[in-house]
Amino acid sequence: MLADCGRVNSLPDGAGVELRGWIRSKRHHGRLMFIDLRDGTGVVQVTLKAAELPEADFQAVSSAGRESAVVVWGVVVHDPRAPGGAEVRARKIELLSASLEEFPIKKGVGPRFLSDHRHLAIRSPKAAAILRFRSNLLKSIRNWFEREGFVEVHCPTFITAAVEGGATLFEVNYFGKKVYLTQSVQFYQEAAIYSLGKVYSIQPSFRAERSKTRRHLTEFWHVEGEMAFAGLDDLMRVVERLVGEASAETLENSRELLKLLGRERSPESVEPPYHRVKYSEALDILASKGVQLEWGSDLGADEEKILTMEFDKPFFLTHFPRKAKAFYHMPDPANPELTLSADLLAPEGYGEIVGSGQRIHDYEQLLARIVEEGLEPADYKWYLDLRKYGSVPHSGFGLGVERLVQWLLGLKNIRSAVMFPRTMSRTYP
RNA sequence: GCCGGGGUAGCUCAGCCUGGUAGAGCGGCGGGCUGUUAACCCGUCGGUCAGCGGUUCAAAUCCGCUCCCCGGCGCCA
């Protein structure tokens, strides 16, 4: 019977199994040999006693290096001496493909070496567990959107006008013309709501920010949503339910992975509702902690950290000053110096995981803001067009997948939340 | 962009202050071992000291320039 390494444990004593996998490590004692065999579902010890299998098989494997591929036929034995409580006693083993060279990933290697060999490092059970967790999370996110009636749309990666600041665009030579890699699909989703109502996208965004921190990538996966007939309160309700419910479901479905990663995080610890803190209230909280911040300036990392100490769940920071936000943000009718915006901050200093807000839907108001920011209205022609034909209040958000994975798993660096990270200084492998 | 740390064996690092023929551990390779937990024991191979220039009888070490990496800030998801 073909079996998974990760599930040998649950098979009865004496069961005959076939395992296909890679030699993670080997302990050789002359006529006795132990192999930790890995296959993507887990690791199991295979015990080879020379007397119990063909001599040629034993010899072939004794000279095989780590990560050699093998097929093992053997018998399940529950034995307290085996890691995990069960092992497979080999009766026959076939060396499918011996490693040509010593496998470079081993005990004691440093972070730079691991990054340079990421294509091999992802074989480690921990790296694989993170990738599986990420896959579970995206499945839950997608299921949530589908349950809530959002329609998935796919937007272009080549664009001509900036959504966020223009300085952070990657320029691409497009048949001699300058175009850019997308930073957000927001503008295209704003077009889509007039066709589909509620939409979502899951695709990469690119930011040419010269950020050298543990929470920045130049290419990251962006979950974005946009809704017609939605104001700031509707928006925050959607964001907290999406983040909270999808995260809780993922944690529930990933208990084994969390155990393997040595992480503790209960589904209850991420459940909504989340606190809403207005920008002005945040300044008061900071002032009470002895930190004076000038009204209008954005919060720095230190200020953010102090605020996150106040909460043990993510929380919204709302109503940012107009000058701290992009031109399309809806001014607060109660105070036009503020915007109807909401960032969701993760606790423990992991920073912003969602940026969101209500968009300006009035043509003249949007045009005035574009001019006020010194932008060229002609560059935003089609975007302005959307305000000409039955324009309605609408809101949307963007969630950074790697940021969320990083916070949920307590990862020190965002790079381990993605299979092949792209940063300012890394495009290899 | 600003600030800080770093680059020495395949890997992790010591040596640098106080200049004098390049070190350790791990790994590899060879041998041994029937209950290991990235085992253990014996032997052995292994170097463009990031690069360029300068000072000196002599530079991994002192000085200058350049490149690369990591972290913090700013910016953001």
Coordinates of C-alpha atoms (C1' of nucleotides) in Angstrom, one line a residue:
Chain A
M1 CA 0.0 0.0 0.0
L2 CA 1.3 3.4 -0.9
A3 CA 1.6 5.5 2.2
D4 CA 2.4 9.1 3.3
C5 CA 5.4 9.6 5.6
G6 CA 3.4 11.9 7.7
R7 CA 0.7 9.3 8.4
V8 CA 2.7 6.1 9.1
N9 CA 1.9 6.9 12.7
S10 CA -1.8 6.1 12.2
L11 CA -1.2 2.7 10.5
P12 CA -1.5 -0.6 12.4
D13 CA 1.6 -2.6 13.4
G14 CA 2.7 -5.0 10.7
A15 CA 1.1 -3.0 7.8
G16 CA 3.0 -3.4 4.6
V17 CA 3.7 0.0 3.0
E18 CA 5.5 1.6 0.1
L19 CA 7.0 5.0 0.7
R20 CA 8.4 7.4 -1.9
G21 CA 10.5 10.3 -0.7
W22 CA 13.8 12.0 0.0
I23 CA 16.5 11.2 2.6
R24 CA 16.4 14.1 5.0
S25 CA 19.1 12.6 7.2
K26 CA 20.9 9.4 7.8
R27 CA 22.5 7.7 10.9
H28 CA 24.8 4.9 9.9
H29 CA 25.9 2.2 12.4
G30 CA 27.6 -0.4 10.3
R31 CA 25.0 -3.1 9.7
L32 CA 22.2 -0.9 11.0
M33 CA 21.1 2.4 9.4
F34 CA 18.4 4.9 10.2
I35 CA 16.9 7.2 7.6
D36 CA 14.6 10.2 8.2
L37 CA 12.4 10.0 5.1
R38 CA 10.6 13.1 4.0
D39 CA 7.8 13.3 1.3
G40 CA 6.0 16.6 1.8
T41 CA 3.4 15.2 4.2
G42 CA 5.9 14.7 7.0
V43 CA 9.0 12.8 8.1
V44 CA 9.2 9.2 9.2
Q45 CA 12.1 7.1 10.4
V46 CA 13.0 4.1 8.2
T47 CA 15.2 1.5 9.9
L48 CA 17.4 -0.7 7.7
K49 CA 18.9 -3.8 9.3
A50 CA 21.3 -5.3 6.9
A51 CA 20.0 -8.9 7.5
E52 CA 16.4 -7.9 6.6
L53 CA 16.9 -6.6 3.0
P54 CA 18.9 -7.4 0.0
E55 CA 22.7 -6.6 0.5
A56 CA 22.8 -4.6 -2.7
D57 CA 20.0 -2.3 -1.5
F58 CA 21.7 -1.7 1.8
Q59 CA 25.0 -0.9 0.1
A60 CA 23.4 1.4 -2.4
V61 CA 21.7 3.5 0.3
S62 CA 24.7 3.5 2.6
S63 CA 26.6 5.7 0.1
A64 CA 23.6 7.9 -0.8
G65 CA 23.8 11.5 0.3
R66 CA 21.1 13.6 1.9
E67 CA 18.1 14.4 -0.3
S68 CA 18.6 11.3 -2.5
A69 CA 15.3 10.0 -3.7
V70 CA 14.3 6.5 -2.7
V71 CA 11.4 4.1 -2.7
V72 CA 11.0 2.0 0.4
W73 CA 9.0 -1.2 0.9
G74 CA 8.6 -2.2 4.5
V75 CA 6.6 -2.9 7.5
V76 CA 5.1 -0.5 10.1
V77 CA 6.4 -1.0 13.6
H78 CA 5.3 1.1 16.6
D79 CA 8.4 1.5 18.7
P80 CA 9.0 4.1 21.4
R81 CA 12.6 4.4 20.3
A82 CA 11.4 5.9 16.9
P83 CA 10.8 9.6 16.7
G84 CA 7.1 10.0 16.5
G85 CA 6.5 6.6 17.9
A86 CA 6.4 4.6 14.7
E87 CA 8.9 3.6 12.0
V88 CA 9.1 1.5 8.9
R89 CA 11.4 -1.5 8.8
A90 CA 12.7 -1.7 5.3
R91 CA 12.5 -5.1 3.4
K92 CA 13.6 -3.5 0.1
I93 CA 14.8 -0.1 -0.9
E94 CA 15.5 1.4 -4.3
L95 CA 17.8 4.3 -4.8
L96 CA 15.9 6.3 -7.5
S97 CA 18.2 9.2 -7.7
A98 CA 21.3 9.8 -5.6
S99 CA 22.3 13.4 -4.8
L100 CA 25.2 14.3 -7.1
E101 CA 26.7 16.6 -4.5
E102 CA 26.5 17.2 -0.8
F103 CA 23.1 18.9 -0.1
P104 CA 24.1 22.5 0.9
I105 CA 21.3 23.2 3.5
K106 CA 22.4 21.8 6.8
K107 CA 22.8 22.6 10.5
G108 CA 24.4 26.0 11.2
V109 CA 23.9 27.8 7.9
G110 CA 23.2 31.5 8.1
P111 CA 20.4 33.6 6.8
R112 CA 22.2 34.9 3.7
F113 CA 23.2 31.4 2.6
L114 CA 19.6 30.2 3.1
S115 CA 18.3 33.1 0.9
D116 CA 20.8 32.3 -1.8
H117 CA 19.6 28.6 -1.7
R118 CA 15.9 29.3 -1.2
H119 CA 15.1 26.8 -4.0
L120 CA 16.5 24.1 -1.8
A121 CA 15.7 25.6 1.6
I122 CA 11.9 25.3 0.9
R123 CA 12.3 21.6 1.3
S124 CA 12.6 22.0 5.1
P125 CA 9.5 20.9 7.0
K126 CA 9.2 24.4 8.6
A127 CA 9.4 26.2 5.3
A128 CA 6.9 23.8 3.9
A129 CA 4.6 24.3 6.8
I130 CA 4.6 28.1 6.3
L131 CA 3.8 27.6 2.6
R132 CA 0.9 25.2 3.5
F133 CA -0.4 27.7 6.0
R134 CA -0.4 30.4 3.4
S135 CA -2.2 28.2 1.0
N136 CA -4.9 27.4 3.7
L137 CA -5.2 31.1 4.4
L138 CA -5.8 32.0 0.8
K139 CA -8.3 29.2 0.5
S140 CA -10.3 30.7 3.5
I141 CA -10.1 34.2 2.1
R142 CA -11.4 33.1 -1.2
N143 CA -14.2 31.0 0.4
W144 CA -15.2 34.0 2.5
F145 CA -15.5 36.3 -0.5
E146 CA -17.5 33.7 -2.4
R147 CA -19.9 33.1 0.6
E148 CA -20.4 36.9 0.8
G149 CA -21.3 37.3 -2.9
F150 CA -18.1 39.0 -4.1
V151 CA -17.1 38.4 -7.7
E152 CA -13.5 37.7 -8.5
V153 CA -12.0 40.0 -11.1
H154 CA -8.6 39.9 -12.8
C155 CA -6.9 43.2 -13.4
P156 CA -4.0 44.2 -15.6
T157 CA -0.4 44.3 -14.3
F158 CA 0.8 46.9 -16.8
I159 CA -0.6 50.3 -16.0
T160 CA -0.1 53.9 -17.0
A161 CA -1.2 56.0 -14.0
A162 CA -0.2 55.7 -10.3
V163 CA -2.6 54.7 -7.6
E164 CA -0.2 55.4 -4.7
G165 CA 2.8 57.7 -4.9
G166 CA 4.4 58.0 -8.3
A167 CA 7.9 57.6 -7.0
T168 CA 7.3 54.0 -6.0
L169 CA 6.4 52.7 -9.5
F170 CA 8.5 50.2 -11.4
E171 CA 9.0 51.4 -14.9
V172 CA 8.8 48.9 -17.7
N173 CA 9.8 49.4 -21.3
Y174 CA 6.7 48.6 -23.3
F175 CA 7.6 48.6 -27.0
G176 CA 9.5 51.8 -26.4
K177 CA 6.7 53.3 -24.3
K178 CA 6.9 53.9 -20.5
V179 CA 4.5 51.9 -18.5
Y180 CA 4.5 50.7 -14.9
L181 CA 3.9 47.6 -12.8
T182 CA 0.7 47.9 -10.8
Q183 CA 0.8 48.9 -7.2
S184 CA -2.9 48.2 -6.6
V185 CA -5.9 47.2 -8.7
Q186 CA -8.1 49.6 -6.9
F187 CA -8.9 51.9 -9.9
Y188 CA -9.9 48.9 -12.1
Q189 CA -12.0 47.5 -9.3
E190 CA -13.8 50.8 -9.0
A191 CA -14.7 50.4 -12.7
A192 CA -15.8 46.8 -12.0
I193 CA -18.3 47.6 -9.2
Y194 CA -20.5 49.4 -11.7
S195 CA -20.7 46.1 -13.6
L196 CA -20.6 43.5 -10.8
G197 CA -21.5 45.3 -7.4
K198 CA -18.9 43.7 -5.1
V199 CA -15.6 42.5 -6.4
Y200 CA -12.3 41.1 -5.2
S201 CA -8.9 40.3 -6.6
I202 CA -5.9 38.2 -5.4
Q203 CA -2.8 39.1 -7.4
P204 CA 0.7 40.6 -6.9
S205 CA 1.4 44.3 -6.5
F206 CA 4.7 46.0 -7.0
R207 CA 6.2 48.8 -4.9
A208 CA 9.6 50.4 -5.8
E209 CA 10.0 51.6 -2.2
R210 CA 13.5 51.7 -1.0
S211 CA 12.5 50.0 2.2
K212 CA 15.1 47.9 4.0
T213 CA 13.0 46.4 6.8
R214 CA 11.7 43.0 7.9
R215 CA 8.2 43.8 6.7
H216 CA 8.7 45.0 3.1
L217 CA 8.8 43.2 -0.2
T218 CA 8.9 44.8 -3.6
E219 CA 6.5 42.2 -5.0
F220 CA 3.7 41.1 -2.6
W221 CA 0.4 39.4 -2.9
H222 CA -2.5 41.8 -2.5
V223 CA -6.0 40.8 -1.6
E224 CA -8.2 43.7 -2.7
G225 CA -12.0 44.3 -2.5
E226 CA -14.3 47.1 -3.6
M227 CA -18.0 47.6 -3.0
A228 CA -20.7 49.8 -4.4
F229 CA -23.1 51.6 -2.0
A230 CA -20.7 51.2 0.9
G231 CA -19.5 53.8 3.4
L232 CA -16.7 53.6 5.9
D233 CA -18.7 51.7 8.6
D234 CA -19.8 49.0 6.0
L235 CA -16.2 48.8 4.9
M236 CA -14.7 48.3 8.4
R237 CA -17.4 45.6 9.1
V238 CA -16.4 43.8 5.9
V239 CA -12.6 44.1 6.6
E240 CA -12.8 42.9 10.2
R241 CA -15.0 39.9 9.3
L242 CA -12.8 38.9 6.3
V243 CA -9.5 39.2 8.3
G244 CA -11.0 37.8 11.5
E245 CA -13.1 34.9 10.1
A246 CA -10.6 33.8 7.4
S247 CA -7.8 33.9 9.9
A248 CA -9.7 32.0 12.6
E249 CA -10.7 29.4 10.1
T250 CA -7.1 29.0 8.9
L251 CA -5.8 28.7 12.4
E252 CA -8.5 26.1 13.1
N253 CA -7.5 24.1 10.0
S254 CA -3.7 24.4 10.5
R255 CA -3.3 23.1 14.1
E256 CA -0.8 20.5 13.0
L257 CA 1.2 23.1 11.1
L258 CA 1.3 25.5 14.0
K259 CA 2.5 22.7 16.3
L260 CA 5.3 21.9 13.8
L261 CA 6.2 25.6 13.7
G262 CA 6.1 25.9 17.5
R263 CA 3.5 28.7 17.3
E264 CA 0.6 29.3 19.7
R265 CA -2.3 31.3 18.3
S266 CA -5.9 30.4 19.0
P267 CA -8.7 31.1 16.5
E268 CA -10.4 33.1 19.3
S269 CA -7.5 35.5 19.5
V270 CA -8.2 36.9 16.1
E271 CA -12.0 37.0 16.1
P272 CA -13.8 40.4 15.5
P273 CA -14.9 42.9 16.4
Y274 CA -11.8 45.1 16.4
H275 CA -11.5 48.4 18.1
R276 CA -11.9 51.6 16.0
V277 CA -9.5 54.4 17.0
K278 CA -9.8 57.8 15.4
Y279 CA -6.6 59.5 14.4
S280 CA -7.3 62.3 16.9
E281 CA -7.9 59.8 19.6
A282 CA -4.6 58.1 18.8
L283 CA -2.9 61.4 19.3
D284 CA -4.5 61.7 22.7
I285 CA -3.4 58.2 23.7
L286 CA 0.1 59.0 22.6
A287 CA 0.0 62.3 24.5
S288 CA -1.0 60.4 27.6
K289 CA 2.1 58.2 27.2
G290 CA 4.2 61.3 26.9
V291 CA 4.6 61.3 23.1
Q292 CA 3.7 64.6 21.4
L293 CA 2.9 64.3 17.7
E294 CA 2.0 67.3 15.6
W295 CA -1.5 67.2 14.2
G296 CA -1.5 66.1 10.6
S297 CA 1.7 64.2 10.5
D298 CA 1.6 60.4 9.9
L299 CA 2.3 58.0 12.7
G300 CA 5.9 56.6 12.7
A301 CA 7.0 53.1 13.6
D302 CA 7.6 54.1 17.3
E303 CA 4.1 55.7 17.6
E304 CA 2.5 52.7 16.0
K305 CA 4.3 50.4 18.4
I306 CA 3.1 52.3 21.4
L307 CA -0.5 52.2 20.1
T308 CA -0.4 48.5 19.4
M309 CA 0.6 47.9 23.1
E310 CA -3.0 49.1 23.9
F311 CA -4.6 46.2 22.1
D312 CA -4.2 42.4 21.9
K313 CA -6.1 42.1 18.6
P314 CA -5.8 44.0 15.3
F315 CA -7.4 47.5 15.5
F316 CA -8.5 50.1 13.1
L317 CA -6.9 53.5 12.9
T318 CA -9.5 55.8 11.2
H319 CA -10.1 59.3 9.9
F320 CA -6.5 60.2 8.9
P321 CA -5.8 63.8 7.9
R322 CA -6.3 64.6 4.3
K323 CA -2.7 65.5 3.7
A324 CA -1.5 62.1 4.9
K325 CA -3.6 60.2 2.3
A326 CA -3.9 59.8 -1.4
F327 CA -6.1 62.2 -3.5
Y328 CA -9.1 59.8 -4.0
H329 CA -9.9 59.5 -0.3
M330 CA -13.4 60.8 0.7
P331 CA -13.3 63.8 3.0
D332 CA -15.2 63.4 6.2
P333 CA -18.4 65.5 5.9
A334 CA -18.1 66.4 9.6
N335 CA -14.5 67.7 9.1
P336 CA -13.2 68.1 5.6
E337 CA -9.6 68.1 6.9
L338 CA -10.1 64.4 7.7
T339 CA -10.7 61.4 5.4
L340 CA -13.1 58.4 5.7
S341 CA -10.1 56.1 5.8
A342 CA -9.2 53.1 8.0
D343 CA -6.0 51.2 8.4
L344 CA -6.0 47.9 10.2
L345 CA -2.9 47.5 12.3
A346 CA -1.7 44.1 13.7
P347 CA -0.6 44.0 17.3
E348 CA 2.9 43.3 18.5
G349 CA 4.5 45.7 16.1
Y350 CA 3.8 43.8 12.9
G351 CA 2.3 47.0 11.5
E352 CA -0.3 47.8 8.9
I353 CA -2.0 44.8 7.3
V354 CA -4.9 46.5 5.6
G355 CA -5.3 49.9 4.1
S356 CA -8.9 51.0 3.2
G357 CA -11.2 53.9 2.7
Q358 CA -14.3 55.4 1.1
R359 CA -13.5 56.9 -2.3
I360 CA -14.6 60.3 -3.7
H361 CA -17.6 59.6 -6.0
D362 CA -18.4 63.2 -7.0
Y363 CA -16.9 64.3 -10.3
E364 CA -16.1 67.9 -9.4
Q365 CA -14.7 67.0 -6.0
L366 CA -12.4 64.3 -7.4
L367 CA -11.2 66.7 -10.2
A368 CA -10.5 69.4 -7.6
R369 CA -8.4 67.0 -5.5
I370 CA -6.4 65.8 -8.5
V371 CA -5.6 69.4 -9.4
E372 CA -4.8 70.3 -5.7
E373 CA -2.3 67.5 -5.6
G374 CA -0.6 68.8 -8.7
L375 CA -1.5 65.8 -10.8
E376 CA -2.5 65.9 -14.4
P377 CA -6.3 65.3 -14.9
A378 CA -5.6 63.9 -18.4
D379 CA -3.7 61.0 -16.8
Y380 CA -6.9 60.1 -14.9
K381 CA -9.4 60.5 -17.7
W382 CA -11.0 57.1 -17.5
Y383 CA -10.9 57.1 -13.7
L384 CA -12.8 60.5 -13.7
D385 CA -15.2 59.1 -16.3
L386 CA -16.4 56.6 -13.7
R387 CA -17.9 59.6 -11.8
K388 CA -19.9 60.7 -14.8
Y389 CA -22.4 57.9 -15.1
G390 CA -24.5 57.0 -12.1
S391 CA -21.6 57.4 -9.6
V392 CA -22.4 56.1 -6.1
P393 CA -20.7 56.0 -2.7
H394 CA -18.2 53.2 -2.7
S395 CA -15.4 51.8 -0.6
G396 CA -12.5 49.4 -0.8
F397 CA -9.5 47.9 0.8
G398 CA -6.2 46.2 0.2
L399 CA -4.7 43.4 2.4
G400 CA -1.1 42.3 2.3
V401 CA -1.0 38.5 2.3
E402 CA 2.6 38.2 3.5
R403 CA 2.0 40.7 6.3
L404 CA -1.0 38.7 7.5
V405 CA 0.9 35.4 7.4
Q406 CA 3.8 37.1 9.1
W407 CA 1.7 38.3 12.0
L408 CA -0.4 35.1 12.4
L409 CA 2.7 32.9 12.5
G410 CA 4.8 35.4 14.4
L411 CA 7.5 35.3 11.7
K412 CA 10.5 37.4 12.3
N413 CA 11.0 38.4 8.7
I414 CA 8.3 38.8 6.0
R415 CA 10.7 36.9 3.5
S416 CA 9.8 33.6 5.0
A417 CA 6.1 34.2 4.3
V418 CA 6.7 33.9 0.6
M419 CA 8.3 31.2 -1.5
F420 CA 10.7 33.3 -3.5
P421 CA 10.9 36.8 -1.9
R422 CA 11.6 39.9 -4.0
T423 CA 13.2 42.7 -2.1
M424 CA 15.3 45.7 -3.0
S425 CA 18.4 43.6 -3.1
R426 CA 17.1 40.2 -4.1
T427 CA 15.7 38.9 -7.3
Y428 CA 17.5 35.5 -7.1
P429 CA 16.6 32.6 -7.0
Chain B
rG1 C1' 18.0 58.6 1.1
rC2 C1' 20.0 58.7 6.4
rC3 C1' 22.1 55.8 10.7
rG4 C1' 24.4 51.2 12.5
rG5 C1' 26.6 46.2 11.8
rG6 C1' 29.2 42.9 8.6
rG7 C1' 32.3 40.3 4.2
rU8 C1' 38.4 35.1 6.6
rA9 C1' 37.9 27.1 4.6
rG10 C1' 31.7 24.1 1.6
rC11 C1' 29.0 26.3 6.4
rU12 C1' 29.2 29.1 11.4
rC13 C1' 32.9 32.0 13.2
rA14 C1' 37.7 33.4 16.0
rG15 C1' 42.2 36.1 14.7
rC16 C1' 42.3 42.6 13.5
rC17 C1' 42.7 46.9 18.9
rU18 C1' 48.9 45.7 19.8
rG19 C1' 51.5 44.1 11.7
rG20 C1' 55.8 38.8 11.8
rU21 C1' 54.5 32.0 7.1
rA22 C1' 46.0 31.1 8.1
rG23 C1' 42.9 28.9 13.0
rA24 C1' 38.6 26.2 15.5
rG25 C1' 33.9 23.8 15.3
rC26 C1' 30.7 21.7 11.9
rG27 C1' 30.5 19.5 7.0
rG28 C1' 33.0 16.5 3.1
rC29 C1' 36.1 12.2 2.0
rG30 C1' 38.4 7.2 4.0
rG31 C1' 37.8 3.6 8.0
rG32 C1' 34.9 1.5 12.3
rC33 C1' 30.3 0.6 14.7
rU34 C1' 22.9 -3.4 15.2
rG35 C1' 18.7 1.5 18.3
rU36 C1' 20.3 6.2 16.4
rU37 C1' 17.3 10.9 17.0
rA38 C1' 21.0 16.4 11.9
rA39 C1' 24.5 9.8 16.8
rC40 C1' 29.5 8.4 18.2
rC41 C1' 35.1 7.0 17.6
rC42 C1' 39.8 7.3 14.5
rG43 C1' 42.2 9.4 10.2
rU44 C1' 42.3 13.1 6.3
rC45 C1' 41.4 17.0 2.5
rG46 C1' 40.2 21.9 2.5
rG47 C1' 41.9 29.4 1.8
rU48 C1' 41.9 35.0 -4.3
rC49 C1' 41.3 36.7 4.3
rA50 C1' 35.2 40.9 -0.9
rG51 C1' 38.0 44.1 -4.7
rC52 C1' 41.6 48.0 -5.9
rG53 C1' 45.3 51.2 -4.3
rG54 C1' 48.6 53.1 -0.3
rU55 C1' 52.1 52.8 4.2
rU56 C1' 55.8 49.1 5.7
rC57 C1' 61.6 45.0 5.5
rA58 C1' 56.7 42.6 6.3
rA59 C1' 49.4 43.7 5.8
rA60 C1' 43.6 39.3 7.1
rU61 C1' 45.5 43.1 10.7
rC62 C1' 47.1 50.1 9.7
rC63 C1' 45.1 54.1 5.9
rG64 C1' 42.0 55.5 1.5
rC65 C1' 38.4 54.3 -2.3
rU66 C1' 34.9 50.8 -4.4
rC67 C1' 31.5 46.7 -4.4
rC68 C1' 28.1 43.5 -1.9
rC69 C1' 25.0 41.8 2.3
rC70 C1' 22.1 42.4 7.0
rG71 C1' 19.3 45.5 10.4
rG72 C1' 16.9 50.3 12.1
rC73 C1' 14.4 54.8 10.3
rG74 C1' 11.5 57.2 6.5
rC75 C1' 7.6 55.1 3.0
rC76 C1' 4.0 51.5 2.8
rA77 C1' 0.3 46.1 2.4

